[in-house]
PDB file of C-alpha atoms and ligand atoms in Angstrom:
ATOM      1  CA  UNK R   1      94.905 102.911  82.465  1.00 82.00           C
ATOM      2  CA  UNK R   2      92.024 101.010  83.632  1.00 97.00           C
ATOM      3  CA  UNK R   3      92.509  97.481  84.941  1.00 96.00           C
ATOM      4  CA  UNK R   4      89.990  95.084  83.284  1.00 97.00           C
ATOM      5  CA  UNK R   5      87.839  93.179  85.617  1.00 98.00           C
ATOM      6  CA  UNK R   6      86.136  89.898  84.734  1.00 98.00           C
ATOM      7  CA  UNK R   7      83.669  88.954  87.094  1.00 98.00           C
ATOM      8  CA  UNK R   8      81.620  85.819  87.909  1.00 98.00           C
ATOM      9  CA  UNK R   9      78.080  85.476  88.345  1.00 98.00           C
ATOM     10  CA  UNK R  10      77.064  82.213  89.366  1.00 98.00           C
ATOM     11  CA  UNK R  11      73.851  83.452  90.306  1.00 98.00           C
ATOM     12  CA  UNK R  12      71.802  80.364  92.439  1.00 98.00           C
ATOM     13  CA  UNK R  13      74.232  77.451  91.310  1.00 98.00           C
ATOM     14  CA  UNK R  14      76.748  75.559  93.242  1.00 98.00           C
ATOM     15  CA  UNK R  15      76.896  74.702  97.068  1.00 98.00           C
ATOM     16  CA  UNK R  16      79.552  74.968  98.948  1.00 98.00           C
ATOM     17  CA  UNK R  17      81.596  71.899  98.278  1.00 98.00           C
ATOM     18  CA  UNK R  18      80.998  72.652  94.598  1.00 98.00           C
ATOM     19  CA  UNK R  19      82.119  75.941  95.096  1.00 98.00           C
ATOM     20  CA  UNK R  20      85.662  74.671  96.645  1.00 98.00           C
ATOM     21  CA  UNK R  21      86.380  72.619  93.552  1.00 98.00           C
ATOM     22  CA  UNK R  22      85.281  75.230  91.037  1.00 98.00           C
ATOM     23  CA  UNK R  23      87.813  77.875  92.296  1.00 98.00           C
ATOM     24  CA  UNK R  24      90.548  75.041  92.950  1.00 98.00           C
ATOM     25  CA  UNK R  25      90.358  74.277  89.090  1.00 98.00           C
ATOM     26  CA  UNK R  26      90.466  77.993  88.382  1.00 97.00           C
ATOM     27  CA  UNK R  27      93.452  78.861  90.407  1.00 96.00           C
ATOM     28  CA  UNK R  28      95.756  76.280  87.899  1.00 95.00           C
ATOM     29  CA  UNK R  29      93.891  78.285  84.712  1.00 96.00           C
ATOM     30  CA  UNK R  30      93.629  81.531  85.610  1.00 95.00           C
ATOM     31  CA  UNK R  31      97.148  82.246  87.788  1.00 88.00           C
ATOM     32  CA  UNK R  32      98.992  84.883  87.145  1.00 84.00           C
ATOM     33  CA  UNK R  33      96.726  86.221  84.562  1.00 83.00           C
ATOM     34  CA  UNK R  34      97.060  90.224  84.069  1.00 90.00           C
ATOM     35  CA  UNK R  35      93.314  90.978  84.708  1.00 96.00           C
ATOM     36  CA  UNK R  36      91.134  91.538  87.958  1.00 97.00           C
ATOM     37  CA  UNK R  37      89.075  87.991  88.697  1.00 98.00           C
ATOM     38  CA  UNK R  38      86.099  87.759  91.032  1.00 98.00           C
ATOM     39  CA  UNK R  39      83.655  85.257  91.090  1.00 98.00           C
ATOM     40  CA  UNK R  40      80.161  85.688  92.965  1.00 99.00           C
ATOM     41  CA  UNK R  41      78.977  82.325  94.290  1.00 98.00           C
ATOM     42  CA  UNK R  42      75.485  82.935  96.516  1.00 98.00           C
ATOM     43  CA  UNK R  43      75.466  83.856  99.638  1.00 98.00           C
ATOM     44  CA  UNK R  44      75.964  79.921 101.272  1.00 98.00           C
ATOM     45  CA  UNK R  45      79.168  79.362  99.695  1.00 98.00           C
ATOM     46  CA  UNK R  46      80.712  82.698 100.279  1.00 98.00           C
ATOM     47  CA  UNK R  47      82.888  81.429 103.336  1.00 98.00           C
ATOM     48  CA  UNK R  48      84.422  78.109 101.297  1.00 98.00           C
ATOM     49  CA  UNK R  49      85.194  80.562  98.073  1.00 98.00           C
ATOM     50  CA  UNK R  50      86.941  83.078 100.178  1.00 98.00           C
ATOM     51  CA  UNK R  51      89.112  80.109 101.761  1.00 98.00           C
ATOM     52  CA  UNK R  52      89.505  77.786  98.611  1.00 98.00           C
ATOM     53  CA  UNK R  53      90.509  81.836  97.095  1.00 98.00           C
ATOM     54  CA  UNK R  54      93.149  82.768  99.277  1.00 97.00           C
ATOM     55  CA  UNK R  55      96.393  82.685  98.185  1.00 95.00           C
ATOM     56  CA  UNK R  56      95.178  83.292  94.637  1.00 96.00           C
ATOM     57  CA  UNK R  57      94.587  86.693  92.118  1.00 95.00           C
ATOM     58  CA  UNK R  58      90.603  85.273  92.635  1.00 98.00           C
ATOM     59  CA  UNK R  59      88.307  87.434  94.426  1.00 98.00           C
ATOM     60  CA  UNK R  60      85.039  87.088  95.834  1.00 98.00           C
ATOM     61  CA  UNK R  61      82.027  89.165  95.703  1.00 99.00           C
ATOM     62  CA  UNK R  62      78.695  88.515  96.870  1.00 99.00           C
ATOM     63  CA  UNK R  63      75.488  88.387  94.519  1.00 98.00           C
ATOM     64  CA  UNK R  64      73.389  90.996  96.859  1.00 98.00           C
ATOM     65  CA  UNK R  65      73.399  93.067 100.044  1.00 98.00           C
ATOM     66  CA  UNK R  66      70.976  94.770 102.136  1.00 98.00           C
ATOM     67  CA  UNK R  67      70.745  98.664 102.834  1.00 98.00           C
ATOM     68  CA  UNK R  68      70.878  98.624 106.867  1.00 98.00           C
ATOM     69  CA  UNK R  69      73.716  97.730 108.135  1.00 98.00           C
ATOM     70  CA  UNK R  70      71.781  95.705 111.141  1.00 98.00           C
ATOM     71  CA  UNK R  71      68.221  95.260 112.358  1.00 98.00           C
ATOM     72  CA  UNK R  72      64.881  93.130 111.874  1.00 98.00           C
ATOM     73  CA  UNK R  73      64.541  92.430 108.333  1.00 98.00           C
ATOM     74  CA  UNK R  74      64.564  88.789 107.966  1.00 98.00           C
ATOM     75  CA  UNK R  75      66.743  86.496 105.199  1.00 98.00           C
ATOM     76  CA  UNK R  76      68.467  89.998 104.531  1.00 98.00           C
ATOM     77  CA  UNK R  77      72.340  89.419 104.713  1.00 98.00           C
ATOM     78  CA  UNK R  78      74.281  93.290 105.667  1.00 98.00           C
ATOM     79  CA  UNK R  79      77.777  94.858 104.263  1.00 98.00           C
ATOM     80  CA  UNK R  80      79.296  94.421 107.508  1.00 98.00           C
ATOM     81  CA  UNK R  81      78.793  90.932 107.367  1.00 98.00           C
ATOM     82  CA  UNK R  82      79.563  90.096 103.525  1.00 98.00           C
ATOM     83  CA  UNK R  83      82.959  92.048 104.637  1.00 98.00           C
ATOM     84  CA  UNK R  84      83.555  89.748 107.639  1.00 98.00           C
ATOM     85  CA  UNK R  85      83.878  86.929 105.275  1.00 98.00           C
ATOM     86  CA  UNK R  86      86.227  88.412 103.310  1.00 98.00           C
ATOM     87  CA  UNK R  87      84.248  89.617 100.423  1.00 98.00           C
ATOM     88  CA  UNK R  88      85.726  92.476  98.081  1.00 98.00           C
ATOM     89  CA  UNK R  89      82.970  93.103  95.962  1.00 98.00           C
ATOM     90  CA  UNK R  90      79.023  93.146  95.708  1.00 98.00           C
ATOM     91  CA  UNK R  91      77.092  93.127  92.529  1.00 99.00           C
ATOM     92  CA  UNK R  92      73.701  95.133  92.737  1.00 98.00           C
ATOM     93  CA  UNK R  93      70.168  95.885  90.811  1.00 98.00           C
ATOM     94  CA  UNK R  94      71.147  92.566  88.431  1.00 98.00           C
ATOM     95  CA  UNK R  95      68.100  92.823  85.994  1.00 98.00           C
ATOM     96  CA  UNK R  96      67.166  89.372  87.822  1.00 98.00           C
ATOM     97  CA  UNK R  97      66.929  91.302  91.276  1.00 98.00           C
ATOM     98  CA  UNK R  98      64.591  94.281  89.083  1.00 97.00           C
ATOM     99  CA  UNK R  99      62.542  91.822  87.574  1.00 97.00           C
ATOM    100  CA  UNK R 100      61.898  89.107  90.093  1.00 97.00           C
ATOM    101  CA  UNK R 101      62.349  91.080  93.603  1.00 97.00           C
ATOM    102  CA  UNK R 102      60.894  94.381  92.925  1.00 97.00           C
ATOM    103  CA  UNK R 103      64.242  96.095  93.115  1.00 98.00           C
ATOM    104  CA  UNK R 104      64.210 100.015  91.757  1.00 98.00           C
ATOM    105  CA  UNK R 105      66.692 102.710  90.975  1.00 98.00           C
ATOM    106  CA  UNK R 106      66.036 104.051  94.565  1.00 98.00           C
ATOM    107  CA  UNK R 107      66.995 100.531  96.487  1.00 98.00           C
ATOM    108  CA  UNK R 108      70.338 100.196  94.046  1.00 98.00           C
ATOM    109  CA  UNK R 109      70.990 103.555  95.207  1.00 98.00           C
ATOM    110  CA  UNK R 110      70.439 102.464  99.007  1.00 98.00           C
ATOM    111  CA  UNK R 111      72.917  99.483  98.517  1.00 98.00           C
ATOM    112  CA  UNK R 112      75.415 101.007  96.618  1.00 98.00           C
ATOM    113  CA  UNK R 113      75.907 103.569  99.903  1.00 98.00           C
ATOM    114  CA  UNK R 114      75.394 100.360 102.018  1.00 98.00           C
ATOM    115  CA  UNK R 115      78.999  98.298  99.894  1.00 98.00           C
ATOM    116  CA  UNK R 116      80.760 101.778 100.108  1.00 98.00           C
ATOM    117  CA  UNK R 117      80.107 101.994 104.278  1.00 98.00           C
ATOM    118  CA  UNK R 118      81.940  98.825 104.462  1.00 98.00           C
ATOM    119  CA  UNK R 119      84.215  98.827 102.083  1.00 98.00           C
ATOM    120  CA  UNK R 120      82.940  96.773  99.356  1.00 98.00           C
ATOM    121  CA  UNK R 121      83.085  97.576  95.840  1.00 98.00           C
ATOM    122  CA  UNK R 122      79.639  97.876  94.350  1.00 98.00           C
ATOM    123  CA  UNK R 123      79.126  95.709  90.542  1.00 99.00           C
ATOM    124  CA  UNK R 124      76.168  97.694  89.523  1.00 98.00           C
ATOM    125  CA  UNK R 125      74.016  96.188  86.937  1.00 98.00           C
ATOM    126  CA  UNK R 126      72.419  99.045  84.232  1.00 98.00           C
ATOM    127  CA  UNK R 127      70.436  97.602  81.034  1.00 98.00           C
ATOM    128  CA  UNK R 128      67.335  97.777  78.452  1.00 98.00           C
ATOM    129  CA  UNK R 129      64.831  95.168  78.202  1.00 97.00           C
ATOM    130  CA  UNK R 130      64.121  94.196  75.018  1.00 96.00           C
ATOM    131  CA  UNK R 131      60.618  96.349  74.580  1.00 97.00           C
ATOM    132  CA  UNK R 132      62.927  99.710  75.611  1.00 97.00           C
ATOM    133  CA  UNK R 133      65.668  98.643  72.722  1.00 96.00           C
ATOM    134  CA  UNK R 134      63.213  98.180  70.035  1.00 96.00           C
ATOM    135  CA  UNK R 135      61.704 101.451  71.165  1.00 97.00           C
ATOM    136  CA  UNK R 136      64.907 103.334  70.825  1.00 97.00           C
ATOM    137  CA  UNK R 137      64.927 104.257  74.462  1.00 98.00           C
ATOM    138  CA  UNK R 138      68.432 102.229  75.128  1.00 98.00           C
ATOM    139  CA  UNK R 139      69.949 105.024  76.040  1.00 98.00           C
ATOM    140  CA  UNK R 140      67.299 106.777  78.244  1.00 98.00           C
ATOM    141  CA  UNK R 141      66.888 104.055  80.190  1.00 98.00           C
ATOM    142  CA  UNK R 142      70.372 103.949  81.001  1.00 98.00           C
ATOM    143  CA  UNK R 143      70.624 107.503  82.050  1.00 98.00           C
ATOM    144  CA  UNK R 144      68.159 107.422  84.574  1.00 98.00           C
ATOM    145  CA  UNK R 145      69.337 103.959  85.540  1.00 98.00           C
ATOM    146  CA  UNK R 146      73.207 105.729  86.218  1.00 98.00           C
ATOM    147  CA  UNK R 147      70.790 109.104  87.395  1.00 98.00           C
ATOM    148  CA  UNK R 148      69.103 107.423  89.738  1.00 98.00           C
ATOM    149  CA  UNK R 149      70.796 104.352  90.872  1.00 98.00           C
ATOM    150  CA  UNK R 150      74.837 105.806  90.954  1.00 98.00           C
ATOM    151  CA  UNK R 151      73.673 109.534  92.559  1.00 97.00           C
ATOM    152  CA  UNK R 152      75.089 110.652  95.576  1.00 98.00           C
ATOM    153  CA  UNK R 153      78.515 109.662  95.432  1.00 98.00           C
ATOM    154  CA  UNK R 154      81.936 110.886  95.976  1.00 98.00           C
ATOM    155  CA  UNK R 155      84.158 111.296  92.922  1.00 98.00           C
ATOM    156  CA  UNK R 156      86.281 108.754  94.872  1.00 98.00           C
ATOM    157  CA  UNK R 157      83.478 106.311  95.148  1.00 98.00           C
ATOM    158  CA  UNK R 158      82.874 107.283  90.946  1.00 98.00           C
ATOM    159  CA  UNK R 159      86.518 106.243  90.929  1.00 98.00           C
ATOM    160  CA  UNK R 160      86.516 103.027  92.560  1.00 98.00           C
ATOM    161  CA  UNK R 161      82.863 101.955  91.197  1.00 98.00           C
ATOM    162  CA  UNK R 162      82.518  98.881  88.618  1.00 98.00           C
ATOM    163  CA  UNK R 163      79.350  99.194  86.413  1.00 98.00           C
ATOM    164  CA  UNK R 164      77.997  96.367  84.470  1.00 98.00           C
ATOM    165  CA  UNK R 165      75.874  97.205  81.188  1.00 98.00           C
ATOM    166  CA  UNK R 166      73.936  94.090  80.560  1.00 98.00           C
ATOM    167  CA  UNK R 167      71.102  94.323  78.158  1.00 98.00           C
ATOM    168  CA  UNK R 168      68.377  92.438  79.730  1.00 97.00           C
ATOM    169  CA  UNK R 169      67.904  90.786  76.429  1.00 97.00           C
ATOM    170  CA  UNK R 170      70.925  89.238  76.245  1.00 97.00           C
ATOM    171  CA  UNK R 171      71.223  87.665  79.516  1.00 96.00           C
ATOM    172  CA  UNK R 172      71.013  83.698  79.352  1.00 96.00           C
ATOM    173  CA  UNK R 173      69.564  84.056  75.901  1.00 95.00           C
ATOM    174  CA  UNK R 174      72.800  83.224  74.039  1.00 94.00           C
ATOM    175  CA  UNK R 175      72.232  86.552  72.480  1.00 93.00           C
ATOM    176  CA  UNK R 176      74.985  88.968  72.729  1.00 94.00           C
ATOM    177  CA  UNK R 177      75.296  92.415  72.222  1.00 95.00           C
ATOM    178  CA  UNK R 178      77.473  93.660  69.441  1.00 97.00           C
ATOM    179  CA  UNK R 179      80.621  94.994  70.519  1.00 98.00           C
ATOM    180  CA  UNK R 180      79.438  98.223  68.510  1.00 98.00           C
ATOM    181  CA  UNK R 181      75.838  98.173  70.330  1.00 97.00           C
ATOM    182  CA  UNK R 182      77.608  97.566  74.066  1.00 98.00           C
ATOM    183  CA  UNK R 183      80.391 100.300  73.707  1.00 98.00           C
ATOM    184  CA  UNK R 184      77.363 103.046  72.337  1.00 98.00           C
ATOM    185  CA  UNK R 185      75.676 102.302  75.486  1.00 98.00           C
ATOM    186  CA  UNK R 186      78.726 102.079  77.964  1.00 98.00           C
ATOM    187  CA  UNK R 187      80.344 105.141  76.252  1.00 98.00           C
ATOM    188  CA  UNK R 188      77.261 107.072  76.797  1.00 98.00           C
ATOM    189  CA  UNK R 189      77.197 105.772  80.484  1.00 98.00           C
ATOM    190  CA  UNK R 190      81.192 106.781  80.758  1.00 98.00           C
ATOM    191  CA  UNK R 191      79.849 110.205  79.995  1.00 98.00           C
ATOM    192  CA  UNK R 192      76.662 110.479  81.489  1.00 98.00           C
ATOM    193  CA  UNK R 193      79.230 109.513  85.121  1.00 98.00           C
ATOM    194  CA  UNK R 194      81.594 112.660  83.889  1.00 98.00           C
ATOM    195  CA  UNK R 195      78.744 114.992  83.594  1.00 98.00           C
ATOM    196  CA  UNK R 196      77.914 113.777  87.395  1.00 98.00           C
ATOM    197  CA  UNK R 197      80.977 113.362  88.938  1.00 98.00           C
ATOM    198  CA  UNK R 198      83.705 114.778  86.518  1.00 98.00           C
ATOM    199  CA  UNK R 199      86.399 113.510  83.325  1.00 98.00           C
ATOM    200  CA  UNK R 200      89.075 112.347  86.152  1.00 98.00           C
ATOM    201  CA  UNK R 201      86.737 110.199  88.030  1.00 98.00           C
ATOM    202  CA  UNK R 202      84.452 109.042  84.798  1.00 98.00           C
ATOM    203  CA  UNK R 203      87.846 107.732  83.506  1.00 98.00           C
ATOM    204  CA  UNK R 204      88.707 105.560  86.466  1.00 98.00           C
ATOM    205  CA  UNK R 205      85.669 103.884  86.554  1.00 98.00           C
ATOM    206  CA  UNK R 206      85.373 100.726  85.000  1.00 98.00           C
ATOM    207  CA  UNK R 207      82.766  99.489  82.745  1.00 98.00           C
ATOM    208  CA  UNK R 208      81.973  96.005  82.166  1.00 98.00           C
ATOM    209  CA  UNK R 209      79.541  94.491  79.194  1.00 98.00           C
ATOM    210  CA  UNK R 210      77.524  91.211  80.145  1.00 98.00           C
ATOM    211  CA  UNK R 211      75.295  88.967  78.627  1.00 98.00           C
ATOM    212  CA  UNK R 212      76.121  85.865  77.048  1.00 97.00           C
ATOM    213  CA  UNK R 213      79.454  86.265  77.276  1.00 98.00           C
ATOM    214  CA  UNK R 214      81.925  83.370  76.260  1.00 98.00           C
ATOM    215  CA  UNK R 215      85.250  82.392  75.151  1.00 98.00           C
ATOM    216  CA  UNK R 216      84.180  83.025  71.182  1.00 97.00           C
ATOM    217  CA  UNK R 217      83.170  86.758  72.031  1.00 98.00           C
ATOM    218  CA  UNK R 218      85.014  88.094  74.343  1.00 98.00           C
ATOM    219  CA  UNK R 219      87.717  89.595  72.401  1.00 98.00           C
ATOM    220  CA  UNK R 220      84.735  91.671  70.590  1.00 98.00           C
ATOM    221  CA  UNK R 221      84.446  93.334  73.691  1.00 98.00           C
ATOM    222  CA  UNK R 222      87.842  94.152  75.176  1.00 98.00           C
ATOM    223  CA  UNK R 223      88.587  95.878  71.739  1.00 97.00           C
ATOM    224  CA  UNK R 224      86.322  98.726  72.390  1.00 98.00           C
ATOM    225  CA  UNK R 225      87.940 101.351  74.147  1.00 98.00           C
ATOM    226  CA  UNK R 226      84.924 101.891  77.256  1.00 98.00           C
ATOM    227  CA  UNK R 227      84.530  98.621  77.832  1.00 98.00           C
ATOM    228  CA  UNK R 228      86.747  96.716  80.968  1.00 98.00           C
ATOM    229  CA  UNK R 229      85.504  93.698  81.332  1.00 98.00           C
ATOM    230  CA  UNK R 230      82.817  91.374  81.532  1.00 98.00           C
ATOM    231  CA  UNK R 231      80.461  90.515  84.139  1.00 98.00           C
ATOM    232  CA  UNK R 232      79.381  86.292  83.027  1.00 98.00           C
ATOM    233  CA  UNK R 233      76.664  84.291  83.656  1.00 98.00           C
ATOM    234  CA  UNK R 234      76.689  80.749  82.566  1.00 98.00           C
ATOM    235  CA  UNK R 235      80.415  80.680  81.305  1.00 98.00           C
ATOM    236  CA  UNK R 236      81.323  81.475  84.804  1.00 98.00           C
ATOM    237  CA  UNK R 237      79.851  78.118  86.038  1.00 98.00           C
ATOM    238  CA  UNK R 238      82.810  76.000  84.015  1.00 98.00           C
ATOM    239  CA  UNK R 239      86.549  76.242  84.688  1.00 98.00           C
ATOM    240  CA  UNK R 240      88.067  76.033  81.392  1.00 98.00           C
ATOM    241  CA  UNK R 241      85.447  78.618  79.575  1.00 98.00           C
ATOM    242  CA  UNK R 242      85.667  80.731  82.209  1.00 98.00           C
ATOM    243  CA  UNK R 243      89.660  80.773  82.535  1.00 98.00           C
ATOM    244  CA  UNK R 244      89.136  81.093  78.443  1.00 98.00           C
ATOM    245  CA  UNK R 245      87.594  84.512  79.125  1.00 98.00           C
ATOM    246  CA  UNK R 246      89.911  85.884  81.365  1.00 98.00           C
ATOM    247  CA  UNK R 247      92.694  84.584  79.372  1.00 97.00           C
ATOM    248  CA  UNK R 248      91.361  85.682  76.389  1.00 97.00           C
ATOM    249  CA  UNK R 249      90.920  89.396  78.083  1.00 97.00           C
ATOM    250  CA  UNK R 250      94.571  89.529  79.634  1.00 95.00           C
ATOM    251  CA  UNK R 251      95.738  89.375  76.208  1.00 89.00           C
ATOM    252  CA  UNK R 252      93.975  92.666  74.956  1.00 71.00           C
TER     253      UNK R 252
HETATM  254  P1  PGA J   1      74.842  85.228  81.080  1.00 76.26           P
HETATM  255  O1  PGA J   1      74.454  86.106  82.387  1.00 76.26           O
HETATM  256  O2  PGA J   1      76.323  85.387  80.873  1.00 76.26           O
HETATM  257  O3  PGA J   1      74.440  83.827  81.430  1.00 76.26           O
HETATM  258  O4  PGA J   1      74.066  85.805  79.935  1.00 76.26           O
HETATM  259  C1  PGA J   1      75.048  87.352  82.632  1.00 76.26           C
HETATM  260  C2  PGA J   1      74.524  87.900  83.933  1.00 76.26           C
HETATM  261  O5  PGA J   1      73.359  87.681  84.265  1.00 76.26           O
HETATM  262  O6  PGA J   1      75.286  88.569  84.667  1.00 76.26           O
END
């Protein structure tokens, strides 16, 4: 049985005092709920979620991390020091980061190594644009996307890995995905990791959908039988949708 995982992204919003009173209104919402819960403030406001957190079923990931673990490449933040803080997990290649930053299936691959060296468990973002759906190549670009980005690994790593399918076109847009159209694609990622890295370990790894995720959908998603969990955007930003989603999840 895998345990569903609803993740934050709060991508470049809050500071760190804002960060403090988001997570101190989501520990009365979300407590005690039967689902994993991370949120992923930026990199500023890491140190106040990780103490407003503790205590709490909340965990905190960062929204990044850098390939080295030390050395001259400046504004780059490294594993070892996103673990220091207390982080437990690390989303990477968000279609933001590929789009704006220049970030490729070979740098995903360098940072996924990078969380597992210390410890951190890697939220890897795989998706289409929009252009690559309506061209039916949905599912090719998510095979070389897993191919390329998620090579190299253990079956242990396979086993503790979260993946986030997030259509590129549904990010922000208010357009979701189907449930149908998100558990194709994460299905045919579920196998595409058990052609790689075996059934046992394909099994254990957990899937998420994201994009425009909210309170009204996510029950469309938890229903398919691939899909573990959401990684959300602007929900994640309010206490009460957010605590909605995971609520709404835990009851699945
Ligand atoms: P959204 O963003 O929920 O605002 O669509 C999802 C994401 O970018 O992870």
């Amino acid at each position: 049985m895998r345990r569903p995982i609803i993740a934050g992204n709060w991508k470049m919003h809050k500071t760190s005092a804002e960060a403090r009173r988001l997570i101190t209104d989501l520990k009365q919402l979300v407590g005690g709920a039967q689902v994993e819960v991370v949120v992923c403030p930026p990199f500023t406001a890491l140190a106040a979620a990780v103490a407003a957190a503790a205590g709490s079923n909340i965990s905190v990931g960062a929204q990044d991390i850098f390939w080295e673990d030390e050395g001259a490449y400046t504004g780059e933040i490294s594993g070892p020091m996103l673990k220091e803080l207390g982080c437990r997990y690390c989303i990477i290649g968000h279609s933001e980061r590929r789009q704006y930053f220049g970030e490729t299936n070979a740098t995903v691959k360098k940072k996924v190594q990078a969380a597992f060296r210390s410890e951190l468990t890697p939220i890897v973002c795989v998706g289409e644009t929009l252009a690559e759906r309506e061209a039916g190549q949905t599912l090719e670009v998510c095979r070389r996307q897993v191919e390329e980005g998620l090579g190299d690994l253990t079956p242990e790593q396979v086993a503790r890995l979260v993946v986030a399918y997030e259509p590129v076109w549904a990010i922000g847009t208010g357009k979701n995905a189907t449930g149908e159209d998100a558990q194709e694609a994460i299905g045919y990622i579920r196998e595409r990791l058990a052609a790689m890295y075996g059934r046992e370990a394909a099994d254990k790894c957990r899937i998420q959908y994201g994009g425009s995720v909210k309170p009204e959908n996510i029950a469309e998603f938890m229903a398919r039988p691939d899909i573990d969990g959401a990684l959300v955007g602007g929900a994640s930003l309010d206490p009460i949708s957010f605590a909605a989603i995971v609520n709404t999840a835990a009851e699945d």
